[in-house]
PDB file of C-alpha atoms and ligand atoms in Angstrom:
ATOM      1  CA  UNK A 879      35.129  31.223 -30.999  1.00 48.00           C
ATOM      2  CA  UNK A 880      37.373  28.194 -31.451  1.00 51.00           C
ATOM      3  CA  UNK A 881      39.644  28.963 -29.314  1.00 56.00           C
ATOM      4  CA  UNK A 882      36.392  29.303 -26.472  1.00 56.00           C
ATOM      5  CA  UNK A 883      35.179  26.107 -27.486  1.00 57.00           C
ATOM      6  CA  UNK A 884      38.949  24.488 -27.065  1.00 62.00           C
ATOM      7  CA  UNK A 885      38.933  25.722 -23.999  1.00 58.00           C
ATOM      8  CA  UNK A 886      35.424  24.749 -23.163  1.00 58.00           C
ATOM      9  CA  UNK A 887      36.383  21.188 -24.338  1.00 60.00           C
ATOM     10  CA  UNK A 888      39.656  20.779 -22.143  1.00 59.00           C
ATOM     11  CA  UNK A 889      37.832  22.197 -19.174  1.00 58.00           C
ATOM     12  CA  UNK A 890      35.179  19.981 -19.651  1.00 55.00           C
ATOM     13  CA  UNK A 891      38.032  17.020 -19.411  1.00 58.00           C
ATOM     14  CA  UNK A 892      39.778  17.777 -16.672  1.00 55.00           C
ATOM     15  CA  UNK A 893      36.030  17.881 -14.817  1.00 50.00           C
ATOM     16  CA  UNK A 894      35.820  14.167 -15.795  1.00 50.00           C
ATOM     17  CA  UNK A 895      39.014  13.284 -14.827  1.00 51.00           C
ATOM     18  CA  UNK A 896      38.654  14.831 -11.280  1.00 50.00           C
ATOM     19  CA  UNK A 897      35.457  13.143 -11.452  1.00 47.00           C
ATOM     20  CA  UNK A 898      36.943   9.729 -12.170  1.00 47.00           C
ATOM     21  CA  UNK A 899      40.304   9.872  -9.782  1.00 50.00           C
ATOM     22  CA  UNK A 900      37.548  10.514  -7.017  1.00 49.00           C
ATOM     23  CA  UNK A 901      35.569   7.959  -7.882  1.00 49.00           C
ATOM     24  CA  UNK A 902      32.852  10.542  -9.026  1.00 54.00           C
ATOM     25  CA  UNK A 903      31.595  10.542  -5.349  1.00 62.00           C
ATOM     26  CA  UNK A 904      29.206  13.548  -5.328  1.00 88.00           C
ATOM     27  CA  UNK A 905      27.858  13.100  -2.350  1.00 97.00           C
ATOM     28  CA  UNK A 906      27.208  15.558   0.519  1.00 97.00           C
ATOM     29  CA  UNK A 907      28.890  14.361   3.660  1.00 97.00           C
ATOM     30  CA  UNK A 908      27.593  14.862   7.056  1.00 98.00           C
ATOM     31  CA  UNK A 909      29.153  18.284   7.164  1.00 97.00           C
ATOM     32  CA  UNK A 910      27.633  19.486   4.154  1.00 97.00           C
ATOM     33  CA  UNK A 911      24.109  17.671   4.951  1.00 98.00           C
ATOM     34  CA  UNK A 912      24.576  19.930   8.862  1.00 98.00           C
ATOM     35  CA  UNK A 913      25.997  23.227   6.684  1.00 98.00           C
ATOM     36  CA  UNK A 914      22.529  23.244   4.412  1.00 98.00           C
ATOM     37  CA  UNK A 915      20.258  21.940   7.391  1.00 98.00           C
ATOM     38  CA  UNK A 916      18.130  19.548   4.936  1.00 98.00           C
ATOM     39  CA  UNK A 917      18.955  16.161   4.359  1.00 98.00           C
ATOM     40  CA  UNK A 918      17.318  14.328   1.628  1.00 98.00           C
ATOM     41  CA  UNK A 919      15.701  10.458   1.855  1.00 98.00           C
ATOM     42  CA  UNK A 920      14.331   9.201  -1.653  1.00 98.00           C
ATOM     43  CA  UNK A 921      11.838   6.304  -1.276  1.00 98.00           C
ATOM     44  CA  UNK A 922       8.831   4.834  -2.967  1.00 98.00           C
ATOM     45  CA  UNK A 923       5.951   5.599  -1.650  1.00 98.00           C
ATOM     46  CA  UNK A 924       3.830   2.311  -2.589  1.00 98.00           C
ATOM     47  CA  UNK A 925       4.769   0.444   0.526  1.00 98.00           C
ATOM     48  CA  UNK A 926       2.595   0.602   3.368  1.00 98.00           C
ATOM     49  CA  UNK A 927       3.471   0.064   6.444  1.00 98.00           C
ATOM     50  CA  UNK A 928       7.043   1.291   5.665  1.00 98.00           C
ATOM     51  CA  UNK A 929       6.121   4.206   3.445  1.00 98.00           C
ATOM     52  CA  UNK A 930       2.395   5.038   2.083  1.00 98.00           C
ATOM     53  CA  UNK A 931       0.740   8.779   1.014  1.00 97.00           C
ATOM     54  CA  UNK A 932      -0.705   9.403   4.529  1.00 94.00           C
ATOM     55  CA  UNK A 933      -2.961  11.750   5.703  1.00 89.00           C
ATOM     56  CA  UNK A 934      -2.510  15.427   4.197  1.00 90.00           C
ATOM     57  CA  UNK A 935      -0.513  13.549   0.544  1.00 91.00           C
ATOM     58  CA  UNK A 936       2.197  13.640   2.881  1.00 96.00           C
ATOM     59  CA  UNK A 937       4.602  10.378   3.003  1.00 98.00           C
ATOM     60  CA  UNK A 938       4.445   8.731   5.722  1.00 98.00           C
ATOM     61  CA  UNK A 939       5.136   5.105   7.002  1.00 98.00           C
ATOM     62  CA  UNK A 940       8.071   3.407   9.419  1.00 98.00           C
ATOM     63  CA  UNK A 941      10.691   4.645   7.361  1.00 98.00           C
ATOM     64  CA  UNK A 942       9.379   8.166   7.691  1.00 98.00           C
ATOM     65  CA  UNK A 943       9.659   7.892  11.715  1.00 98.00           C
ATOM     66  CA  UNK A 944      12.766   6.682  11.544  1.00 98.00           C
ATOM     67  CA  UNK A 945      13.777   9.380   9.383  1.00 99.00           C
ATOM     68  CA  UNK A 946      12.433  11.618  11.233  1.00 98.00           C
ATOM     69  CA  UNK A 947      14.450  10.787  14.232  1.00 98.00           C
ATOM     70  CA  UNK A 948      17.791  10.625  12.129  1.00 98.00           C
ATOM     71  CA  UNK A 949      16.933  14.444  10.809  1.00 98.00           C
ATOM     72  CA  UNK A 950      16.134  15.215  14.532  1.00 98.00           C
ATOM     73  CA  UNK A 951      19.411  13.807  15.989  1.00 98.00           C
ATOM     74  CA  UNK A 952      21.208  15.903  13.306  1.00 98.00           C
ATOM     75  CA  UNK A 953      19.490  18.709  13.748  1.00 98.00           C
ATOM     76  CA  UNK A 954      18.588  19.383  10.329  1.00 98.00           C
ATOM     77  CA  UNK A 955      14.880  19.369   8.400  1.00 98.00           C
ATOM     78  CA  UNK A 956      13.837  16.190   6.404  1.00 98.00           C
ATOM     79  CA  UNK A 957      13.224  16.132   2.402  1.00 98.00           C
ATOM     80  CA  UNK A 958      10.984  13.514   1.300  1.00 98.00           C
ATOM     81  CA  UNK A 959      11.460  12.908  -2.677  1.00 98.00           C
ATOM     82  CA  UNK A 960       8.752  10.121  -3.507  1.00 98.00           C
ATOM     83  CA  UNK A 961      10.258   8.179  -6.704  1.00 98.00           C
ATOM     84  CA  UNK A 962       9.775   5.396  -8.872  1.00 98.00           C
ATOM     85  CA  UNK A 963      11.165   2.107  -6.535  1.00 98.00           C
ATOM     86  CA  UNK A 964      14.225   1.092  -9.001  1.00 98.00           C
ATOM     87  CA  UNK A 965      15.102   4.617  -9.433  1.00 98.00           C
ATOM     88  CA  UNK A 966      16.203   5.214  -6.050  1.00 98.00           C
ATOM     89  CA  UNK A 967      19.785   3.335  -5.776  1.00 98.00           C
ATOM     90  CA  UNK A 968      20.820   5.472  -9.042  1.00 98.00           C
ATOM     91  CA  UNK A 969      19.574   8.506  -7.005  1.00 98.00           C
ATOM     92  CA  UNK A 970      22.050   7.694  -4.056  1.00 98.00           C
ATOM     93  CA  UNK A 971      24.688   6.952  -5.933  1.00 98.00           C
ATOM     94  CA  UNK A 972      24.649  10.402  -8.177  1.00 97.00           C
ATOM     95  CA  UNK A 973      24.417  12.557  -5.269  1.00 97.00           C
ATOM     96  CA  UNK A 974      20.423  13.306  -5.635  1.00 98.00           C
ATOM     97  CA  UNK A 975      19.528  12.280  -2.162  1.00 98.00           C
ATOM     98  CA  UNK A 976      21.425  11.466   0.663  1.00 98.00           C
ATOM     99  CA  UNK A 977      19.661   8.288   2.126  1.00 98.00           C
ATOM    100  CA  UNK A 978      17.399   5.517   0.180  1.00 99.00           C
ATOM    101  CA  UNK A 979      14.649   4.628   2.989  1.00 99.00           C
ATOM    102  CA  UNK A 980      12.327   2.255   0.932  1.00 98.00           C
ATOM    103  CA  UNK A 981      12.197  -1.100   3.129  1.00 98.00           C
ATOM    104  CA  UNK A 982      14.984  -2.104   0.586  1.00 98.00           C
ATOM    105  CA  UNK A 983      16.089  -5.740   1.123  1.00 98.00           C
ATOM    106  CA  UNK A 984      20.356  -5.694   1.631  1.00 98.00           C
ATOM    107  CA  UNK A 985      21.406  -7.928  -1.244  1.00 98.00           C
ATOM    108  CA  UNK A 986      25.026  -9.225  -3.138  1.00 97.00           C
ATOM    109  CA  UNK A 987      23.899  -6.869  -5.996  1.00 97.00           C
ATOM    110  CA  UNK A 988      22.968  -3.799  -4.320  1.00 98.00           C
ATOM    111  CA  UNK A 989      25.975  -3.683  -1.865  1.00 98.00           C
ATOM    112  CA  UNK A 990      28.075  -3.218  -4.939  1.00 98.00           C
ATOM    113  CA  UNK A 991      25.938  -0.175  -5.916  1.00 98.00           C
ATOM    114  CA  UNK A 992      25.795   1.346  -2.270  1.00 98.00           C
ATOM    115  CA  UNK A 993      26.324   1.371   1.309  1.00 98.00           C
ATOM    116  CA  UNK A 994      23.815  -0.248   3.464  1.00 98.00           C
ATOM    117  CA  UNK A 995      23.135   0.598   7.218  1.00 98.00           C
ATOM    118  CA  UNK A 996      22.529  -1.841  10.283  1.00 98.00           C
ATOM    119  CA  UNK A 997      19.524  -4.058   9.439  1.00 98.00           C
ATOM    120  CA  UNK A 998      16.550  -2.650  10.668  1.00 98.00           C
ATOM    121  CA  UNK A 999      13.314  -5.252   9.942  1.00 98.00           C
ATOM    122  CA  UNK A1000      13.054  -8.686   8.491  1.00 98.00           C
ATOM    123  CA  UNK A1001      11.124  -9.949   5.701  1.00 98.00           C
ATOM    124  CA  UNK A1002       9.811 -13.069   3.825  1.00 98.00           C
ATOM    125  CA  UNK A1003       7.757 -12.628   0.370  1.00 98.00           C
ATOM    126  CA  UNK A1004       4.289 -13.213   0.441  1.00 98.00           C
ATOM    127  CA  UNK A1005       1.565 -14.128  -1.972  1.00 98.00           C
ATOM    128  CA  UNK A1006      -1.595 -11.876  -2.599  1.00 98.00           C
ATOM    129  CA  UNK A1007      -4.217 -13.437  -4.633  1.00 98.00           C
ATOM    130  CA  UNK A1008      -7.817 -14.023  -3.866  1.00 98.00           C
ATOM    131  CA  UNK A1009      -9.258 -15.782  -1.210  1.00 98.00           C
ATOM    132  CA  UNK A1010     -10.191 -18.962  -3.081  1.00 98.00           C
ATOM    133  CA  UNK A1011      -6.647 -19.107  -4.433  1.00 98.00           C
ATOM    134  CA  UNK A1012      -4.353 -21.733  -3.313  1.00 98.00           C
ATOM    135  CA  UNK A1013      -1.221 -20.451  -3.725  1.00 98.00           C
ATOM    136  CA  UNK A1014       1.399 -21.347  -1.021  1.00 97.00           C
ATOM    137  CA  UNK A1015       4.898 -22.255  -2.779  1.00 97.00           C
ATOM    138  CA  UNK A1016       7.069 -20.738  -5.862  1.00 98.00           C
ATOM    139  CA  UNK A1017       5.531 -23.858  -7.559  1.00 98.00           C
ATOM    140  CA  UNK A1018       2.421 -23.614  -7.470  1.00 98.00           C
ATOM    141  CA  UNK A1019       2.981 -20.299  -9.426  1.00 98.00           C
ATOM    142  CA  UNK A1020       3.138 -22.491 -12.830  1.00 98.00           C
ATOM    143  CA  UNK A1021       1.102 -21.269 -15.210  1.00 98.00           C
ATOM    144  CA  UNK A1022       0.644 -18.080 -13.474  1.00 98.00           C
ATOM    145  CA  UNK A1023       0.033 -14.547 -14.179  1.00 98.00           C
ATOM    146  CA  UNK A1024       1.970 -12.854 -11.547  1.00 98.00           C
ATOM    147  CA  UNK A1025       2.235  -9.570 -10.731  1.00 98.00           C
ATOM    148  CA  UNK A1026       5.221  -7.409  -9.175  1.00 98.00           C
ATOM    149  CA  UNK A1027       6.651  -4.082  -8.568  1.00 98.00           C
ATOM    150  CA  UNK A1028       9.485  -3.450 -10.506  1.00 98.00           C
ATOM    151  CA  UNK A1029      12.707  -4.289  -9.538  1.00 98.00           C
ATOM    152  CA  UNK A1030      11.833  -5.496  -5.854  1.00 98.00           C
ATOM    153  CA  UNK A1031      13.297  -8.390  -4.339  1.00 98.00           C
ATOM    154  CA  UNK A1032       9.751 -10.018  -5.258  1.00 98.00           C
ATOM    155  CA  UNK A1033      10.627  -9.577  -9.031  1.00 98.00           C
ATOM    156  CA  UNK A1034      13.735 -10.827  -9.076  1.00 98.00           C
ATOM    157  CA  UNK A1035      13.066 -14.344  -7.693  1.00 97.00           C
ATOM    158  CA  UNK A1036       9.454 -14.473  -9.887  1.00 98.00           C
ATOM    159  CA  UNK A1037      12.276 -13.146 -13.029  1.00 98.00           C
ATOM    160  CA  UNK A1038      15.144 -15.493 -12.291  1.00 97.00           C
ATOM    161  CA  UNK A1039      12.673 -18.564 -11.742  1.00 98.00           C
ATOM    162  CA  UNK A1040      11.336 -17.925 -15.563  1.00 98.00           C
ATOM    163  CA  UNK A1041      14.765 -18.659 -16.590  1.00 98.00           C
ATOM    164  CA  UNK A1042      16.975 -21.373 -18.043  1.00 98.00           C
ATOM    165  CA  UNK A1043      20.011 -23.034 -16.060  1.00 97.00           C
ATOM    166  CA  UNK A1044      22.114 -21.420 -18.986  1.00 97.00           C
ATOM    167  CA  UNK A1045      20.756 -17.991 -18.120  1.00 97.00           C
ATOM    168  CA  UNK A1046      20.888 -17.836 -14.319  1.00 97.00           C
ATOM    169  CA  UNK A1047      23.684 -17.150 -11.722  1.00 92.00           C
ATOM    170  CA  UNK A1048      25.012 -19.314  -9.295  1.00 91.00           C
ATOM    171  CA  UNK A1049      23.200 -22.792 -10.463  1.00 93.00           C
ATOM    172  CA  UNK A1050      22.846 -25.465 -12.913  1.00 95.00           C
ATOM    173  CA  UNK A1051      18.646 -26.049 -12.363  1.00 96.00           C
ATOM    174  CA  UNK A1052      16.212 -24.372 -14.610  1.00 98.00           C
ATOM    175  CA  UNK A1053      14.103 -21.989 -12.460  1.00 98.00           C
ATOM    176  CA  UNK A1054      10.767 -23.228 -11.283  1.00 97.00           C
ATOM    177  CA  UNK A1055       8.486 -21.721 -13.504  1.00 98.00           C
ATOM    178  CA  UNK A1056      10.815 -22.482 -16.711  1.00 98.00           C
ATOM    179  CA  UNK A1057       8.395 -23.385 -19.416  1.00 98.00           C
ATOM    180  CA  UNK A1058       5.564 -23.954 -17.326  1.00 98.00           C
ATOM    181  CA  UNK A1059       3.639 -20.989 -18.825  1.00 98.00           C
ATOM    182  CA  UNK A1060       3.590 -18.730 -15.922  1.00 98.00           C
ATOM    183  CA  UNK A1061       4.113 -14.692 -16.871  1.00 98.00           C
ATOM    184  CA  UNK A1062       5.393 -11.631 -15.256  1.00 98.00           C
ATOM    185  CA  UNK A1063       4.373  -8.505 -15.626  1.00 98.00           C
ATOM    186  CA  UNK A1064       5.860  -5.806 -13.440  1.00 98.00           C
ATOM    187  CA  UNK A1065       4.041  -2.670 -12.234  1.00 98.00           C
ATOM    188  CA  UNK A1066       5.382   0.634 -10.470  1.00 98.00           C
ATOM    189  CA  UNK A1067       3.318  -0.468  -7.576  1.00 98.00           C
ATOM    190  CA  UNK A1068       2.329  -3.578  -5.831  1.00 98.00           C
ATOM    191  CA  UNK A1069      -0.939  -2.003  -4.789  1.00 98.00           C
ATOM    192  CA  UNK A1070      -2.000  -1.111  -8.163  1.00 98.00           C
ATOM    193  CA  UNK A1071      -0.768  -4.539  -9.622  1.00 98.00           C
ATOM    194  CA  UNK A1072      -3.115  -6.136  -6.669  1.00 98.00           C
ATOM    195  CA  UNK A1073      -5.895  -4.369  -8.537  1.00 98.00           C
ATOM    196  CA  UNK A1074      -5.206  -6.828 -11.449  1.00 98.00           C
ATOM    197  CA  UNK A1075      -6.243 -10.121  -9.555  1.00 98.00           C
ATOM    198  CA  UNK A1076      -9.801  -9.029  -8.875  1.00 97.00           C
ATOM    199  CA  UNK A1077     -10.350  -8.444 -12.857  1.00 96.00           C
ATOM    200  CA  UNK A1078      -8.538 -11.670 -13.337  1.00 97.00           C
ATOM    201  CA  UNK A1079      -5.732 -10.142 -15.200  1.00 98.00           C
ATOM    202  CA  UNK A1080      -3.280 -11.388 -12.879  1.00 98.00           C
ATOM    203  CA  UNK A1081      -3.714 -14.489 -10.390  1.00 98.00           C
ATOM    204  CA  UNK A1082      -1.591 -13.135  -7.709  1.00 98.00           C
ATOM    205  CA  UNK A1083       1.073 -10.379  -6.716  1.00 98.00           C
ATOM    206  CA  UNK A1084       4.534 -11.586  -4.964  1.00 98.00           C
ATOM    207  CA  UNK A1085       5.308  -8.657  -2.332  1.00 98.00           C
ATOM    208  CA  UNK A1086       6.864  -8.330   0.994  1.00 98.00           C
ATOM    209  CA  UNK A1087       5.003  -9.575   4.515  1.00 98.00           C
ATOM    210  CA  UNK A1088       3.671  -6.471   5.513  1.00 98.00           C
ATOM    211  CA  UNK A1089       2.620  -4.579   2.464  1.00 98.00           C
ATOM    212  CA  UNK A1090       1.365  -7.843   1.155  1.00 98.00           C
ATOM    213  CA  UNK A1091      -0.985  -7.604   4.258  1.00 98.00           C
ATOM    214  CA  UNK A1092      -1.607  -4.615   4.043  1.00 97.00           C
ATOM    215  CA  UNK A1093      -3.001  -4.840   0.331  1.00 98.00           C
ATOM    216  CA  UNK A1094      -5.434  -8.075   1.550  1.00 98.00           C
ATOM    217  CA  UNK A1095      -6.364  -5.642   4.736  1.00 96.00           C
ATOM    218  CA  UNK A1096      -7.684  -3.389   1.915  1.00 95.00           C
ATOM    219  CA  UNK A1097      -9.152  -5.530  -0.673  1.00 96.00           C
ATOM    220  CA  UNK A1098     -12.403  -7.670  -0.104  1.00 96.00           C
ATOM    221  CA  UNK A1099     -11.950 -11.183  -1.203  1.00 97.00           C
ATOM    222  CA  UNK A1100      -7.902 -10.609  -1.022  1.00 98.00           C
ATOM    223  CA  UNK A1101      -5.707 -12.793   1.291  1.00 98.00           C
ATOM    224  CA  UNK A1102      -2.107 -12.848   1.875  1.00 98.00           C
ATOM    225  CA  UNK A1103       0.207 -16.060   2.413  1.00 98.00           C
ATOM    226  CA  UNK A1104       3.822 -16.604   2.467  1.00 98.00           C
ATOM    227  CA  UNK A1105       5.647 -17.974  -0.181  1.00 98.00           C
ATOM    228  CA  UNK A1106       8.024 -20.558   0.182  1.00 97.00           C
ATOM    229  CA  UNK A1107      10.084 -23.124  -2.004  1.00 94.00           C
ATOM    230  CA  UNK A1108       8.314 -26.632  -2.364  1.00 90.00           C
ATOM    231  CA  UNK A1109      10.693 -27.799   0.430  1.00 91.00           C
ATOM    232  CA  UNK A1110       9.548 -25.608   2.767  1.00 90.00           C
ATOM    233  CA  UNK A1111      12.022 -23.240   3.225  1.00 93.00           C
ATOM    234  CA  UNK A1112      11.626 -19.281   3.639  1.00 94.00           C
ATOM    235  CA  UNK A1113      12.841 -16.537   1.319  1.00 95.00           C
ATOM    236  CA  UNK A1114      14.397 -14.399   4.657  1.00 97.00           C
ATOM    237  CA  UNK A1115      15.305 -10.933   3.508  1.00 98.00           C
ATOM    238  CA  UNK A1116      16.083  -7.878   5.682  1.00 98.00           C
ATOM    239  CA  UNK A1117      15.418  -4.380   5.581  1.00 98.00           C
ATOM    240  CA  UNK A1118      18.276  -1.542   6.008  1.00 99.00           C
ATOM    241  CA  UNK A1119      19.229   2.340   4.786  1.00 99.00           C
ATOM    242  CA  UNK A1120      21.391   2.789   2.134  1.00 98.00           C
ATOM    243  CA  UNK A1121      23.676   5.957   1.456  1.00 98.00           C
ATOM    244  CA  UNK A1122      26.727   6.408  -1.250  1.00 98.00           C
ATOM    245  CA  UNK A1123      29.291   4.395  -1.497  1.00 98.00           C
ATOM    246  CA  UNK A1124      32.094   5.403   0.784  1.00 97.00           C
ATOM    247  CA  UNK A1125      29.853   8.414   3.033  1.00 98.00           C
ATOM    248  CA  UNK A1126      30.744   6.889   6.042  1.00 98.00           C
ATOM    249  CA  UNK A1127      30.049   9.815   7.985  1.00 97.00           C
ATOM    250  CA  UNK A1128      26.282   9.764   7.118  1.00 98.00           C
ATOM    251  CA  UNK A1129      26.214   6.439   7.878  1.00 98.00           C
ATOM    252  CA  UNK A1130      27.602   6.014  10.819  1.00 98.00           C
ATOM    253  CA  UNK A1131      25.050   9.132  11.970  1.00 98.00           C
ATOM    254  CA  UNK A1132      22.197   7.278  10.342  1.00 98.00           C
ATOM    255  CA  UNK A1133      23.531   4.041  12.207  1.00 98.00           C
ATOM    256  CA  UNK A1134      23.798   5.767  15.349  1.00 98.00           C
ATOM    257  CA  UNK A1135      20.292   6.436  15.423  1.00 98.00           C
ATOM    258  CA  UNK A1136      18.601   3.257  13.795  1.00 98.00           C
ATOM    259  CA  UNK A1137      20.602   1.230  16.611  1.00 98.00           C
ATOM    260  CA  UNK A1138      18.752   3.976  19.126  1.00 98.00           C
ATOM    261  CA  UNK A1139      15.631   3.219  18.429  1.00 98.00           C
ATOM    262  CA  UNK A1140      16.117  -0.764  17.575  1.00 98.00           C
ATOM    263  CA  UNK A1141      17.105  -0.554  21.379  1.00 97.00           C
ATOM    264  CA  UNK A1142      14.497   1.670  22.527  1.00 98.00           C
ATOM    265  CA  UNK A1143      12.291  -0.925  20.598  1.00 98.00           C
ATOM    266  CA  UNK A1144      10.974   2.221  18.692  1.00 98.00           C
ATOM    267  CA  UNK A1145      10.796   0.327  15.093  1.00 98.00           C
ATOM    268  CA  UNK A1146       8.177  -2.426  16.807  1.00 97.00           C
ATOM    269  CA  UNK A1147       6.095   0.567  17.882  1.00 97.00           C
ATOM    270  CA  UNK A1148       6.331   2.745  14.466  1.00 98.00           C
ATOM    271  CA  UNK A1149       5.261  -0.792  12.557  1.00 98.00           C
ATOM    272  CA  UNK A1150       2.394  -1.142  14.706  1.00 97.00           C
ATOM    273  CA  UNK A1151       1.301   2.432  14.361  1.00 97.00           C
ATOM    274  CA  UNK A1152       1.653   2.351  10.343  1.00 97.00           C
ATOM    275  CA  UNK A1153      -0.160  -1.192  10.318  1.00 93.00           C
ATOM    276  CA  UNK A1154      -3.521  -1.557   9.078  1.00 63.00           C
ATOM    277  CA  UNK A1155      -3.432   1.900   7.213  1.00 49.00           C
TER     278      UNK A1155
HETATM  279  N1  LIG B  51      12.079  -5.269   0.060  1.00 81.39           N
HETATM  280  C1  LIG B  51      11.870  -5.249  -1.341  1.00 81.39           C
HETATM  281  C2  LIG B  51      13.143  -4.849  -2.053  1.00 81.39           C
HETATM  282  O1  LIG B  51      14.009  -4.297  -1.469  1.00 81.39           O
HETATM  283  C3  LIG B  51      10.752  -4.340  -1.770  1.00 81.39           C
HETATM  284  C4  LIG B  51      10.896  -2.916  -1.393  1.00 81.39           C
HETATM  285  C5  LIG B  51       9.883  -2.011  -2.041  1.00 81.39           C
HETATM  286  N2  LIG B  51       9.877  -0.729  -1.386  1.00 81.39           N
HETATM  287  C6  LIG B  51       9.090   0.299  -1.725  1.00 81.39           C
HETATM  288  N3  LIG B  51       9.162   1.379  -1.003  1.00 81.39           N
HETATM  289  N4  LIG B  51       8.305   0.229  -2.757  1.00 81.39           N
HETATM  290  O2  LIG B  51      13.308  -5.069  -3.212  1.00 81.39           O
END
């Protein structure tokens, strides 16, 4: 028995090893994805126009066409997995799925984590609050209950703008809403946070352009306006794929397709078709 468990225990660290002198890259590569015929996207379905429960509970959304068409070009079928939004990068990077599709913003922090593809869609953050609200700049958000989904690009500038100079990167300014008594409270979905305004829980909910629109489309009394710093200056983000770190051969697939249909000005049409739903 001991000497199974010995062994057990020295197989067991070799594993790692090989795991760590490859970098633990478990991902499938284009061969392998073409091999099984099934390539898997992980999103969060909370995000309409990009990706919303459609008709049927099936995902569907922008990212879903596109995905579609990537599957297509491959010739293999397409695996939705519909996860919690800050869950997906971890899912890339272990191998789970193959492709994050989630309107995910390309950021410093993320690009460590994983590989992104060509930018597909640009984005500013907007503010949903009620219609009576007058809410247009990160500073009037003092003294604000805001609402986000977790671990969006919407949450992190709402997060590091609570902070102290001493606690945030690259500056020596307290954030905006530093002691001014605003809150965050961070939901798994900005639709369900947006729920919060009308019972006065929350007074707004920082989200992307197009979902934010989307959620005032659907609420009575809801409107939708952009954010931007006192000085008037945007919070630009943009939109692209993500895969593992180092599968170039995915990417440049998935590239090779997204750069198709940005030419064949396919996206434009897919975000008007998803818009208003
Ligand atoms: N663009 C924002 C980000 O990358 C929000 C994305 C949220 N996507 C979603 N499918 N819920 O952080």
């Amino acid at each position: 028995m001991k000497k199974v468990k010995q062994i057990a225990a020295v197989a067991l660290a070799a594993v790692l090893a090989m795991g760590a002198l490859s970098g633990c890259s478990k991902y499938k590569t284009l061969e392998d994805i073409q091999k099984e015929g099934t390539i898997v996207m992980y999103t969060n379905a909370e995000f309409a126009p990009f990706e919303y429960m459609g008709d049927g509970n099936q995902v569907s959304g922008v990212d879903v066409d596109i995905a579609n068409e990537i599957a297509k070009d491959l010739g293999v079928k397409l695996q939705i997995e519909n996860v919690a939004f800050d869950t997906i990068i971890g899912a890339i990077q272990s191998g789970k799925g193959d492709f994050g599709a989630a309107g995910m913003t390309v950021t410093a922090e993320r690009e460590k984590q994983v590989d992104f593809s060509v930018k597909y869609v640009k984005s500013r953050q907007y503010i949903v609050q009620k219609a009576d609200s007058n809410l247009n700049t990160l500073d009037d958000l003092k003294g604000k209950k805001i609402g986000v989904q977790l671990g969006t690009t919407g949450d992190l500038i709402i997060d590091d703008n609570l902070k102290a100079a001493a606690d945030r990167e690259g500056t020596e300014e307290n954030g905006v809403l530093f002691e001014s008594g605003a809150t965050l409270k961070q939901y798994g979905s900005a639709p369900i946070a947006a729920a919060d305004i009308a019972t006065g829980k929350l007074d707004c909910v920082v989200v992307d352009e197009l979902p934010a629109k989307s959620i005032a489309e659907k609420n009575e009394g809801y409107k939708a306006v952009e954010m931007t710093y006192a000085d008037g200056s945007t919070t630009e983000e943009e939109y692209a794929f993500c895969v593992a770190k180092g599968n170039k051969t995915l990417l440049d697939a998935i590239n090779k397709t997204m750069q198709r249909l940005m030419d064949e000005g396919k996206i434009d049409e897919y975000v008007l078709n998803h818009t208003t739903k």
